[in-house]
PDB file of C-alpha atoms and ligand atoms in Angstrom:
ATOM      1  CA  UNK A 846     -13.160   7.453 -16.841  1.00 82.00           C
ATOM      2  CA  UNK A 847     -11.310   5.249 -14.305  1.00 92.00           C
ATOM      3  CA  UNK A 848     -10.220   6.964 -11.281  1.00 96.00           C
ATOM      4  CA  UNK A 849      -6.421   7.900 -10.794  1.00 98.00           C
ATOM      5  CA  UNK A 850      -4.126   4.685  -9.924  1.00 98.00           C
ATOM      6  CA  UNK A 851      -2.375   6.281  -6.726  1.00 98.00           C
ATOM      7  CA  UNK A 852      -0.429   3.446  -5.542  1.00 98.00           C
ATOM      8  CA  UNK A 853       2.021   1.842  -8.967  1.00 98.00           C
ATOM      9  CA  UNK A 854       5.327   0.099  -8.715  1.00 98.00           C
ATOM     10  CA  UNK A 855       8.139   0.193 -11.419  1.00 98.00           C
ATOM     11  CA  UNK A 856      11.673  -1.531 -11.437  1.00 98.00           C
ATOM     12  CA  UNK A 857      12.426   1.541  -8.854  1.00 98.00           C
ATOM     13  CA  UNK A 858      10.731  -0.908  -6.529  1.00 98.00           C
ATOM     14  CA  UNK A 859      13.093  -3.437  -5.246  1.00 96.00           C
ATOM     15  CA  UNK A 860      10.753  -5.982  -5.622  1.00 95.00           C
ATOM     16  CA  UNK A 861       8.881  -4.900  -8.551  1.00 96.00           C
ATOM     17  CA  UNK A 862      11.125  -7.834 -11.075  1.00 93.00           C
ATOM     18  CA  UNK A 863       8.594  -7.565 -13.518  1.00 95.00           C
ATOM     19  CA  UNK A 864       8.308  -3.366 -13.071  1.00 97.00           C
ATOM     20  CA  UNK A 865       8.649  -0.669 -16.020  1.00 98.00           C
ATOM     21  CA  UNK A 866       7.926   2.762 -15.804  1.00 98.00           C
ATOM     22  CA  UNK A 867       7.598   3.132 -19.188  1.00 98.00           C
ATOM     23  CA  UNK A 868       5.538   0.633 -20.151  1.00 98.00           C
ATOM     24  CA  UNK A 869       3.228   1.600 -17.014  1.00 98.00           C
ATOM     25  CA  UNK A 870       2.670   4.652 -18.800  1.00 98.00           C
ATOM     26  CA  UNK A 871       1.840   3.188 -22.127  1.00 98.00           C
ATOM     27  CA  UNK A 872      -0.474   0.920 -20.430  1.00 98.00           C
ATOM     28  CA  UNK A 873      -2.020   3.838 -18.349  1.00 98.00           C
ATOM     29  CA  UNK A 874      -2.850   5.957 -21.698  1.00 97.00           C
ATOM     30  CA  UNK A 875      -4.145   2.758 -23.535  1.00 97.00           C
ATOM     31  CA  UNK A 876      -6.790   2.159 -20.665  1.00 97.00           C
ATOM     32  CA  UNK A 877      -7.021   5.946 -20.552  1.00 95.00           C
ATOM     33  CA  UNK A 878      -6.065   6.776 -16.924  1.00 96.00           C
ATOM     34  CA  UNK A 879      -5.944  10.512 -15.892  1.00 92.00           C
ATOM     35  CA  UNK A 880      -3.086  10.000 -14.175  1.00 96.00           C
ATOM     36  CA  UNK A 881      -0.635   7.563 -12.145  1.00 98.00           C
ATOM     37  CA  UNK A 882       1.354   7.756  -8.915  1.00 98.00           C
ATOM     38  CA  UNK A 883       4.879   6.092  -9.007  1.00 98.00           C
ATOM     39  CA  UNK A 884       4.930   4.756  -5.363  1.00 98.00           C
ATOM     40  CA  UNK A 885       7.836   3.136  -5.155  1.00 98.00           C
ATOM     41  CA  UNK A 886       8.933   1.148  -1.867  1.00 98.00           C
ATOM     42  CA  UNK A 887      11.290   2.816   1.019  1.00 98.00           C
ATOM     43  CA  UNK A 888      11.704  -0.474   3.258  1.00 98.00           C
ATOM     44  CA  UNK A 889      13.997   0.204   6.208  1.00 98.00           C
ATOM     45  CA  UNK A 890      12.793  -2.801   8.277  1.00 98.00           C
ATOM     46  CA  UNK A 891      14.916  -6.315   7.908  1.00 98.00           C
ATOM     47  CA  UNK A 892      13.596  -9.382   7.796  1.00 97.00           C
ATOM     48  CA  UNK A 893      14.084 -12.431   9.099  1.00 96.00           C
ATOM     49  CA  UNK A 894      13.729 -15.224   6.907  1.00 94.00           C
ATOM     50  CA  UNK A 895      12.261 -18.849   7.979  1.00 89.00           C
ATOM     51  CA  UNK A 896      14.343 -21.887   7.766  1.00 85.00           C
ATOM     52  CA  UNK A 897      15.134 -23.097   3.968  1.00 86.00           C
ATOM     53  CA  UNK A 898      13.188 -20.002   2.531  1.00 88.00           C
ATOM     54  CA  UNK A 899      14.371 -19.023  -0.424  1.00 88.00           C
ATOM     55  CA  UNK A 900      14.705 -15.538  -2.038  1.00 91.00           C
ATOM     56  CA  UNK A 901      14.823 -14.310  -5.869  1.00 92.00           C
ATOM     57  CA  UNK A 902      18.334 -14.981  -7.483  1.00 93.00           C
ATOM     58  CA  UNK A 903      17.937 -11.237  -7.714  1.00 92.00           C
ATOM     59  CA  UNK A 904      17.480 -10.590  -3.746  1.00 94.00           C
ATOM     60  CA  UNK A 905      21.086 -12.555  -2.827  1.00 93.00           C
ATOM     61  CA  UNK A 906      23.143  -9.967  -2.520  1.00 94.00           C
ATOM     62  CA  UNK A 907      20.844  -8.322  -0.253  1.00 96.00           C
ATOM     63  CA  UNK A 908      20.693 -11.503   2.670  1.00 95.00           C
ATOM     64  CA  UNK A 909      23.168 -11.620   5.533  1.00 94.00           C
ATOM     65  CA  UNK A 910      22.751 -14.622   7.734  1.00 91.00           C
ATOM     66  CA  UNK A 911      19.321 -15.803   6.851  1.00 92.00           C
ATOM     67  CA  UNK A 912      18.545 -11.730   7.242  1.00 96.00           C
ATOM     68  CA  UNK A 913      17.183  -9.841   4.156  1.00 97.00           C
ATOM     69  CA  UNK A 914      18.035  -6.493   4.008  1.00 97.00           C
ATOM     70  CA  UNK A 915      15.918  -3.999   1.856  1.00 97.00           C
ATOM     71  CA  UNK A 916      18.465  -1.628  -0.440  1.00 96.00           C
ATOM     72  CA  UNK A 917      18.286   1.614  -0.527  1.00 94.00           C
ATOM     73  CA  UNK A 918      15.992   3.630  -2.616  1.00 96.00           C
ATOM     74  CA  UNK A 919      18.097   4.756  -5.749  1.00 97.00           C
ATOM     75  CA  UNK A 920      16.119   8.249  -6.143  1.00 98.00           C
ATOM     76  CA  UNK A 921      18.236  10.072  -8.485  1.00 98.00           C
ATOM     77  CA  UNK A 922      17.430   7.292 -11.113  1.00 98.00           C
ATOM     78  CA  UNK A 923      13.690   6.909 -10.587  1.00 98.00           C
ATOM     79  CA  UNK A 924      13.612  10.731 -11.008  1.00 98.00           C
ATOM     80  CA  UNK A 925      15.325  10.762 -14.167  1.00 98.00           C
ATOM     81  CA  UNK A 926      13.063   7.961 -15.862  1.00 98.00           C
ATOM     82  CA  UNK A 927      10.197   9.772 -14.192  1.00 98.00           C
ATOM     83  CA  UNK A 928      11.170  12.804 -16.169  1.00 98.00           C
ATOM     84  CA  UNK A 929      11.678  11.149 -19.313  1.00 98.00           C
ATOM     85  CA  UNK A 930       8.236   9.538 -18.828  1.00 98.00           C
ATOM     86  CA  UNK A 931       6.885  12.668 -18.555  1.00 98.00           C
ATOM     87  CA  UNK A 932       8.373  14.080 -21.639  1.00 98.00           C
ATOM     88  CA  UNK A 933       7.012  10.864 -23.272  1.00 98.00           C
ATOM     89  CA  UNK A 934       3.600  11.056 -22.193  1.00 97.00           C
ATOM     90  CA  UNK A 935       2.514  14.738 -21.887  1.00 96.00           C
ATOM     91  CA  UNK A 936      -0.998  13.931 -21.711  1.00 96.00           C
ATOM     92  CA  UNK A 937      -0.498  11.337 -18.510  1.00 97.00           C
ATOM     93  CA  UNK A 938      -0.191  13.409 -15.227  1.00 98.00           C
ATOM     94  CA  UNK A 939       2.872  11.014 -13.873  1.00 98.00           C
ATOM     95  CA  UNK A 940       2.300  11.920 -10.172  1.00 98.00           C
ATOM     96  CA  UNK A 941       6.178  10.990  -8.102  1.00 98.00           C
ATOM     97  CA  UNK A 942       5.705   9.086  -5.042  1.00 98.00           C
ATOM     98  CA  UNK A 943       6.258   6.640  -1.938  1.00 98.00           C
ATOM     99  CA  UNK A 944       5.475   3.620  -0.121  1.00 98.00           C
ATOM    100  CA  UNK A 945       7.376   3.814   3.139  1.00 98.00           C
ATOM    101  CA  UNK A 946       7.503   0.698   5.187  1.00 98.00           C
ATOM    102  CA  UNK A 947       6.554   0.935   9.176  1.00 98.00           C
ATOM    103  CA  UNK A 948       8.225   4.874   8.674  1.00 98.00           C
ATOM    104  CA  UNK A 949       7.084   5.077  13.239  1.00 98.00           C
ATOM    105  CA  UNK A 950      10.031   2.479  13.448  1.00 98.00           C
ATOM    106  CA  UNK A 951      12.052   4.619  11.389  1.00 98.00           C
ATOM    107  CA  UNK A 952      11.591   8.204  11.695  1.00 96.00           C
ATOM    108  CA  UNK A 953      15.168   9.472  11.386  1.00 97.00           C
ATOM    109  CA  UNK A 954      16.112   8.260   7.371  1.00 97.00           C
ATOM    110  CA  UNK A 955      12.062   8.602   6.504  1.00 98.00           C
ATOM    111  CA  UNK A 956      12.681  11.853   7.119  1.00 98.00           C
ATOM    112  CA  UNK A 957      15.573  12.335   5.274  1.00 98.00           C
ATOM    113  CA  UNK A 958      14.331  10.406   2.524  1.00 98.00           C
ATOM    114  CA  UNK A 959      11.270  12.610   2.651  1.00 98.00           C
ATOM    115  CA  UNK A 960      13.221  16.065   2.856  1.00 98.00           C
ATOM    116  CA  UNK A 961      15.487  15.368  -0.454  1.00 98.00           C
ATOM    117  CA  UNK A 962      12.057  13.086  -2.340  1.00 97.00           C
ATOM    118  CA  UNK A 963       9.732  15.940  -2.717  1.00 96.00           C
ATOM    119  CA  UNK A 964       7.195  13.660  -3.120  1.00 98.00           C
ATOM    120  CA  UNK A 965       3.784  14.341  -4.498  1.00 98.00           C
ATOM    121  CA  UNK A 966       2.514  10.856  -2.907  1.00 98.00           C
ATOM    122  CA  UNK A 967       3.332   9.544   0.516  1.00 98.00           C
ATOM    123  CA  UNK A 968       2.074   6.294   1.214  1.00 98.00           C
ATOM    124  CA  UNK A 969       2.580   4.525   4.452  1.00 98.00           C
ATOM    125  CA  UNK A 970       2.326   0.995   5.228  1.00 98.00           C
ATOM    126  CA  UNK A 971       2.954  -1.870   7.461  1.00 98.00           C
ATOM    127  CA  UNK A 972       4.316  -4.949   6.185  1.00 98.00           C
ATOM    128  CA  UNK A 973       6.499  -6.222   8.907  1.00 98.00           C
ATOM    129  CA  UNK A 974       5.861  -7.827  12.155  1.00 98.00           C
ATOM    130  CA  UNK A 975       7.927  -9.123  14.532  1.00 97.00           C
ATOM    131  CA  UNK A 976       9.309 -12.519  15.113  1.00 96.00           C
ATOM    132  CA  UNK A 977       7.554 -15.047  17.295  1.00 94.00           C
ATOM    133  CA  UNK A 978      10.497 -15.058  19.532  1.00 93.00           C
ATOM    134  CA  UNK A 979      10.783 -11.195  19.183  1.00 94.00           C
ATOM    135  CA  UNK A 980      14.375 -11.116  17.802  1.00 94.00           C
ATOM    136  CA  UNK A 981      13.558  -9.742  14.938  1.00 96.00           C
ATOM    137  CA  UNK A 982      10.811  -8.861  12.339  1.00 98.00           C
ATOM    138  CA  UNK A 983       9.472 -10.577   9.184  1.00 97.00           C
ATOM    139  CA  UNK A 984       6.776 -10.286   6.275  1.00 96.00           C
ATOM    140  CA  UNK A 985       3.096  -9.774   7.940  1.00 97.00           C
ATOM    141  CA  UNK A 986       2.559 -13.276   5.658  1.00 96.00           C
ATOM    142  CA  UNK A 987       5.083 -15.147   7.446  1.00 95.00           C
ATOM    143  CA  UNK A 988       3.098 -14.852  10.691  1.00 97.00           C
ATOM    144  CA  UNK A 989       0.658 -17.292   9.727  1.00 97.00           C
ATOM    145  CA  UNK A 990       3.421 -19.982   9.905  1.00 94.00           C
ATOM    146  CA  UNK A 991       2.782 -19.901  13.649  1.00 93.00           C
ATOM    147  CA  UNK A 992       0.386 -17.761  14.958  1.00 96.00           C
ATOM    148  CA  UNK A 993      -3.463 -18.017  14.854  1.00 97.00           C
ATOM    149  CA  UNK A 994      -4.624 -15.965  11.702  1.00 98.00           C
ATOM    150  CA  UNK A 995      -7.014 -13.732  13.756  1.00 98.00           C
ATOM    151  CA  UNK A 996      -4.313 -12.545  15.555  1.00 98.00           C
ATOM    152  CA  UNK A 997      -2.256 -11.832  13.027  1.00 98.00           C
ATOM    153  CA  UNK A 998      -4.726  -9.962  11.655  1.00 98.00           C
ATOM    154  CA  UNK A 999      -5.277  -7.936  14.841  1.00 98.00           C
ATOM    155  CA  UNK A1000      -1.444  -7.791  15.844  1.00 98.00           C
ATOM    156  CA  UNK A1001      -1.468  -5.972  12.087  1.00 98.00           C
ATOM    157  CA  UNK A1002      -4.026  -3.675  12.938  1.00 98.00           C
ATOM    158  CA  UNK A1003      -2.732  -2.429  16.458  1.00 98.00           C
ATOM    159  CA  UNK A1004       0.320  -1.787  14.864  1.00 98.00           C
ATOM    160  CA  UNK A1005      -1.283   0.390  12.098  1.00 98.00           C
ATOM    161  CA  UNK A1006      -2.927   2.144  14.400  1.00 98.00           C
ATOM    162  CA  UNK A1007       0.340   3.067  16.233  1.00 98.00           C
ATOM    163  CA  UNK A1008       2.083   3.987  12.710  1.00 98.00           C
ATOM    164  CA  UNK A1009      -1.082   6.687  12.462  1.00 98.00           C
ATOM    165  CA  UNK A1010      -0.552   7.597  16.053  1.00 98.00           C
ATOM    166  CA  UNK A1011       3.283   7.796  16.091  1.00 98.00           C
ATOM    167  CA  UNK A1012       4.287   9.370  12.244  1.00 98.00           C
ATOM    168  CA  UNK A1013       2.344  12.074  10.740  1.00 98.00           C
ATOM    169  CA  UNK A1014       4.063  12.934   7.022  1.00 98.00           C
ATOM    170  CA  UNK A1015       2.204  10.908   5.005  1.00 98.00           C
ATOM    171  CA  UNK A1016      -1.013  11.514   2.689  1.00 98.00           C
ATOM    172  CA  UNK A1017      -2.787   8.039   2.332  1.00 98.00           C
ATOM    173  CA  UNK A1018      -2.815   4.793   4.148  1.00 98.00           C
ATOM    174  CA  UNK A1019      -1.890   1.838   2.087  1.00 98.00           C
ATOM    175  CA  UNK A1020      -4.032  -1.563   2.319  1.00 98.00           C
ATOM    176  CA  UNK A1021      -5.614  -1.801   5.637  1.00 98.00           C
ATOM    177  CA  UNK A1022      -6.200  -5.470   4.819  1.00 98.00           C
ATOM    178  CA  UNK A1023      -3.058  -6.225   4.580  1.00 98.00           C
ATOM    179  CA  UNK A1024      -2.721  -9.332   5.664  1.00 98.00           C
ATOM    180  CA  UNK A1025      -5.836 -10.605   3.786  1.00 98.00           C
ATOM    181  CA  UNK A1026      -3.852 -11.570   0.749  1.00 97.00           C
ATOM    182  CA  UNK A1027      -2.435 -14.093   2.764  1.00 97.00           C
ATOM    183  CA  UNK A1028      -5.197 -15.395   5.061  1.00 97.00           C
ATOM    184  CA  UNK A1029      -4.874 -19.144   4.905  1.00 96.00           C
ATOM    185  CA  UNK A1030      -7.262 -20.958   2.386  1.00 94.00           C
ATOM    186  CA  UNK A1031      -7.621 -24.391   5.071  1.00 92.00           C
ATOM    187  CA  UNK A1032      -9.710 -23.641   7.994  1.00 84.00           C
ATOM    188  CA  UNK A1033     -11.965 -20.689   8.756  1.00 93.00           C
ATOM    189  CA  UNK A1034     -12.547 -18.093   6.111  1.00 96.00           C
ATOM    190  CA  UNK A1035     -11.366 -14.202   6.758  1.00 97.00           C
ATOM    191  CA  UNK A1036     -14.814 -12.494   8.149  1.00 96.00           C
ATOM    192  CA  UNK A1037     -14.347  -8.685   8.206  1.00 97.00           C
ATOM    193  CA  UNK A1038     -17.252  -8.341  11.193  1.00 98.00           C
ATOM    194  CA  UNK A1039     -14.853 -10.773  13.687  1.00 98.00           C
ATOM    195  CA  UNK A1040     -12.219  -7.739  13.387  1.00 98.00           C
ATOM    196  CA  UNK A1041     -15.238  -4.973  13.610  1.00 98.00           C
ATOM    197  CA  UNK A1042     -13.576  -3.099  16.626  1.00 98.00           C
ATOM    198  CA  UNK A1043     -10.440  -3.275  14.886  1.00 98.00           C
ATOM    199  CA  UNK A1044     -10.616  -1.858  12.109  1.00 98.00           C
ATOM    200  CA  UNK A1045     -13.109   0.856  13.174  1.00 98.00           C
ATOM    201  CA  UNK A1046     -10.219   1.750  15.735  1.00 98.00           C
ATOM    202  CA  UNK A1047      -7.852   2.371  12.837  1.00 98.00           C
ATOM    203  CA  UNK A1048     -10.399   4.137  10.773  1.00 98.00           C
ATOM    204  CA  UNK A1049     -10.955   6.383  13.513  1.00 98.00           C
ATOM    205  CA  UNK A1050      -7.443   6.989  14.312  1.00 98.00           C
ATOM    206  CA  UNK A1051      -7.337   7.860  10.356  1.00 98.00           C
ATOM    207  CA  UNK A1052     -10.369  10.190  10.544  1.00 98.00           C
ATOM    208  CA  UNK A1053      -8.833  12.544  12.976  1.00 98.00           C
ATOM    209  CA  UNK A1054      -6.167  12.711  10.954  1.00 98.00           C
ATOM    210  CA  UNK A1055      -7.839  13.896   8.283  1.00 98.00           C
ATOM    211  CA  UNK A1056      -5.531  11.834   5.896  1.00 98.00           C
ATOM    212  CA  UNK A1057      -7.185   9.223   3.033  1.00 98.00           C
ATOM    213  CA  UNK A1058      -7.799   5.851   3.282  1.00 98.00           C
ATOM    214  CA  UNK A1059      -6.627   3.297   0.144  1.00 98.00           C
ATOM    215  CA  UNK A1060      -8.926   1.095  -1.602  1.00 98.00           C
ATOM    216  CA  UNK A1061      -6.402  -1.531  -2.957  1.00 98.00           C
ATOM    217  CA  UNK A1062      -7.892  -3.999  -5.652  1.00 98.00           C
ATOM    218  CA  UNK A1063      -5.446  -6.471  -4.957  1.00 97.00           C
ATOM    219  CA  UNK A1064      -8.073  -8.102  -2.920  1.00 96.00           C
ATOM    220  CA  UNK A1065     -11.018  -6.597  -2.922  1.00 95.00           C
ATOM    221  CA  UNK A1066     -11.859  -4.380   0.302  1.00 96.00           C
ATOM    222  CA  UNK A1067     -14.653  -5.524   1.855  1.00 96.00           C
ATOM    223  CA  UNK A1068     -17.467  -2.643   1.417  1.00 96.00           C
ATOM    224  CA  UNK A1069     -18.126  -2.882   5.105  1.00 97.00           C
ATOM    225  CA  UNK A1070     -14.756  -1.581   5.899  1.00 98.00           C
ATOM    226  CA  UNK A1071     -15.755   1.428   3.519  1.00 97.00           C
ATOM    227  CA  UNK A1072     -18.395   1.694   4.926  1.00 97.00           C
ATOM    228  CA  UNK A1073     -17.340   1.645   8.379  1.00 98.00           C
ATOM    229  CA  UNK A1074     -14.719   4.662   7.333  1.00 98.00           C
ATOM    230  CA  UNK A1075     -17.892   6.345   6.699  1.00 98.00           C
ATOM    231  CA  UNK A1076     -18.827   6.465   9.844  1.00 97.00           C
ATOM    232  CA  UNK A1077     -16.077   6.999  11.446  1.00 98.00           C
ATOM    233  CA  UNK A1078     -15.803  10.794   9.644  1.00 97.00           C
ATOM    234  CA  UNK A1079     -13.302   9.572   6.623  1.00 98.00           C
ATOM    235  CA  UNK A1080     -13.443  12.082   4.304  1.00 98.00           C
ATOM    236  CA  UNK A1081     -11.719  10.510   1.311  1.00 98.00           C
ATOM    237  CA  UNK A1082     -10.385   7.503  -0.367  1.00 98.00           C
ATOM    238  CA  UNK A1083      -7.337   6.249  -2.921  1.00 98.00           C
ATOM    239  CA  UNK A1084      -7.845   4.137  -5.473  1.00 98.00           C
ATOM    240  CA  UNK A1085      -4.935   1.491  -5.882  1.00 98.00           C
ATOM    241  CA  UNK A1086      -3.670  -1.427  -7.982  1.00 98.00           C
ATOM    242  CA  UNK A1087      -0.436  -1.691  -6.000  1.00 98.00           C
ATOM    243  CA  UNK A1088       0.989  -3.247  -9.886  1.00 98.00           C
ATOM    244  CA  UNK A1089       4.283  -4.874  -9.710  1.00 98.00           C
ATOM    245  CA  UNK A1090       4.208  -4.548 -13.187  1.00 98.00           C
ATOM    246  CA  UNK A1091       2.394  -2.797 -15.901  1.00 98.00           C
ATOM    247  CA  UNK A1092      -0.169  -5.257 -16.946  1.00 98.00           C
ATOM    248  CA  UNK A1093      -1.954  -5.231 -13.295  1.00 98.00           C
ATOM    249  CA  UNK A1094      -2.196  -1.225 -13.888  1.00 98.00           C
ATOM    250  CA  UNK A1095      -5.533  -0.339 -12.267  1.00 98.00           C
ATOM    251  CA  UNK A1096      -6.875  -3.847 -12.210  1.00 98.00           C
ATOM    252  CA  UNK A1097     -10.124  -4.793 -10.197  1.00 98.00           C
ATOM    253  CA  UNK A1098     -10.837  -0.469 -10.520  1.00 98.00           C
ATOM    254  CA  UNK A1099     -14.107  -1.409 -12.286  1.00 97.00           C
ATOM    255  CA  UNK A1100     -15.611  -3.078  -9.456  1.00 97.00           C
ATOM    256  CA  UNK A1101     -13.794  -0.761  -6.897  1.00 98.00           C
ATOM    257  CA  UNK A1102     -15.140   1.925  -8.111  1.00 97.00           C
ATOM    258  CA  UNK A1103     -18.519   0.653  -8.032  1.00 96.00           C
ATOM    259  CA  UNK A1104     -18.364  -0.347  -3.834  1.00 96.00           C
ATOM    260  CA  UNK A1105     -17.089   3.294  -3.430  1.00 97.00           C
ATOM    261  CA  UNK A1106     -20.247   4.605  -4.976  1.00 96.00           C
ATOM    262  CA  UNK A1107     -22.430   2.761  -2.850  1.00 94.00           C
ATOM    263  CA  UNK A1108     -21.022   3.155   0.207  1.00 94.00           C
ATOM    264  CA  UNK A1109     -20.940   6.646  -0.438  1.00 95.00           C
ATOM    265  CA  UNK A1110     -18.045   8.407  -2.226  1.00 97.00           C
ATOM    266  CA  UNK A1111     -18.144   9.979  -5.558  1.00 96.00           C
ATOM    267  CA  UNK A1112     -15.345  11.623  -7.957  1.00 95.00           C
ATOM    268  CA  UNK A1113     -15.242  15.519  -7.645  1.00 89.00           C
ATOM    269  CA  UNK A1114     -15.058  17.595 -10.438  1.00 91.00           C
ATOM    270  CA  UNK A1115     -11.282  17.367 -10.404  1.00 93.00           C
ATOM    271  CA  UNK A1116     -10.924  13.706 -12.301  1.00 91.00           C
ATOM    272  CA  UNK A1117      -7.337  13.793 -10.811  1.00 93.00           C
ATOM    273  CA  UNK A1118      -7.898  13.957  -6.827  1.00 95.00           C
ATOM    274  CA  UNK A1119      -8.901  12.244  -3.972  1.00 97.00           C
ATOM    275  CA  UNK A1120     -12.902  10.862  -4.212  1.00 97.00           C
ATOM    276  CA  UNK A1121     -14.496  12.605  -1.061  1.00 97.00           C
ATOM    277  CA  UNK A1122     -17.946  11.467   0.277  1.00 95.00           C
ATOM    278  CA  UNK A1123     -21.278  12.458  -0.879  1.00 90.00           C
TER     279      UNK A1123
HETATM  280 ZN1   ZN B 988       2.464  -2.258   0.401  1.00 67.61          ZN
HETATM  281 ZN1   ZN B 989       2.765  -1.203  -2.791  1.00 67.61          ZN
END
């Protein structure tokens, strides 16, 4: 059985265009998932857009001079479908959850959001970084316009490590390699080893924390960086699609699943928690 898909978008998502809840279910009980986390995004950061970029016809209402401003979460109605869903599929364990966005740089309406979600999955993630000229902040991607893609690599990292350092109320963190899905295809190819200190610096962090790192198939982690969270103490690992929309449902969990085993963690006898390390 594949593991649990901990990290699922719906049209709860603000980005998710393509997102269904329900049909994320019926796609979860047709590969026959235990169970599925509804993470859906809490973005309080604004971004800057680049000259002449253009946004989804959906995402207008949401820019203010070349600014794009993330709405709010609507969590009466994701709780409502999430019930329904429920009803729908009792044999799907339809776990409710979170992706909060940079929630250090935003502690105050995290933590409301938090206090009135109940949720059972709290994600946290950084996909913002700030400008070049520092008046503002923008997609991690958009950094590669004009900055060297090691450093925005590292820049990404440091700043994950101060979201781990700085906010504590969250369960898992979301794609360490963020900014891989971007890395630029001319020039040098993304090497996990150049960013070795890096990431073992954030895994560390992590490890004292005692919280779980994410394994998100979106691009395939690199099994050094499992392995590195190894042996740094991690205890326990997430397995993630991070679907927009129900057809990417635990996609690349196969192969996932397989790096986890070899670099050393294994399902317990609970198919629907964490995998811990042998
Ligand atoms: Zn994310
Ligand atoms: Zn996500």
């Amino acid at each position: 059985m594949l593991p649990p898909d901990n990290h699922v978008h719906s049209q709860w998502s603000w980005d998710a265009l393509a997102g269904s809840m329900e049909r994320t279910c019926l796609r979860a009980v047709e590969l026959g998932l235990s169970s599925v986390a509804f993470t859906e995004h809490a973005d309080f950061t604004a971004w800057t857009l680049r000259p002449g970029e253009k946004v989804p016809e959906e995402w207008r209402s949401l820019l203010a001079e070349g600014v794009l401003n993330p709405p709010s979460f609507d969590l009466d109605g994701y709780r409502s479908c999430l019930e329904s869903c429920r009803e729908r599929y009792p044999g799907l364990r339809i776990l409710s959850g979170v992706e909060l966005s940079e929630p250090h740089w935003h502690a105050f309406p995290v933590g409301i959001l938090l206090g009135a979600g109940g949720f059972e999955r709290v994600l946290a993630s950084v996909h913002s970084a700030p400008t070049a000229d520092g008046s503002g902040f923008t997609e991690v991607s958009a950094r590669y316009d004009d900055q060297p893609p090691a450093d925005v690599v590292r820049a990404y990292l440091a700043e994950t490590v101060r979201l781990i350092e700085q906010f504590d109320a969250f369960e898992v963190l979301a794609h360490i390699d963020y900014p891989v899905r971007y890395w630029p295809a001319d020039g040098k190819p993304y090497y996990p080893y150049d960013f070795e200190e890096e990431y073992r610096h954030v895994l560390r962090s992590l490890a004292a924390t005692g919280k779980v790192l994410e394994v998100n198939t979106r691009v395939p982690l690199h099994p050094q960086v499992l392995a590195w969270w190894r042996q740094e103490g991690g205890q326990a690992i997430s397995f993630a699609s991070d679907a927009h929309d129900p057809a990417a449902l635990a996609r690349g969990f196969r192969d996932a699943v397989q790096v986890a085993e070899v670099s050393g963690f294994r399902q317990g006898r609970d198919p629907h928690a964490f995998w811990r390390r042998s």
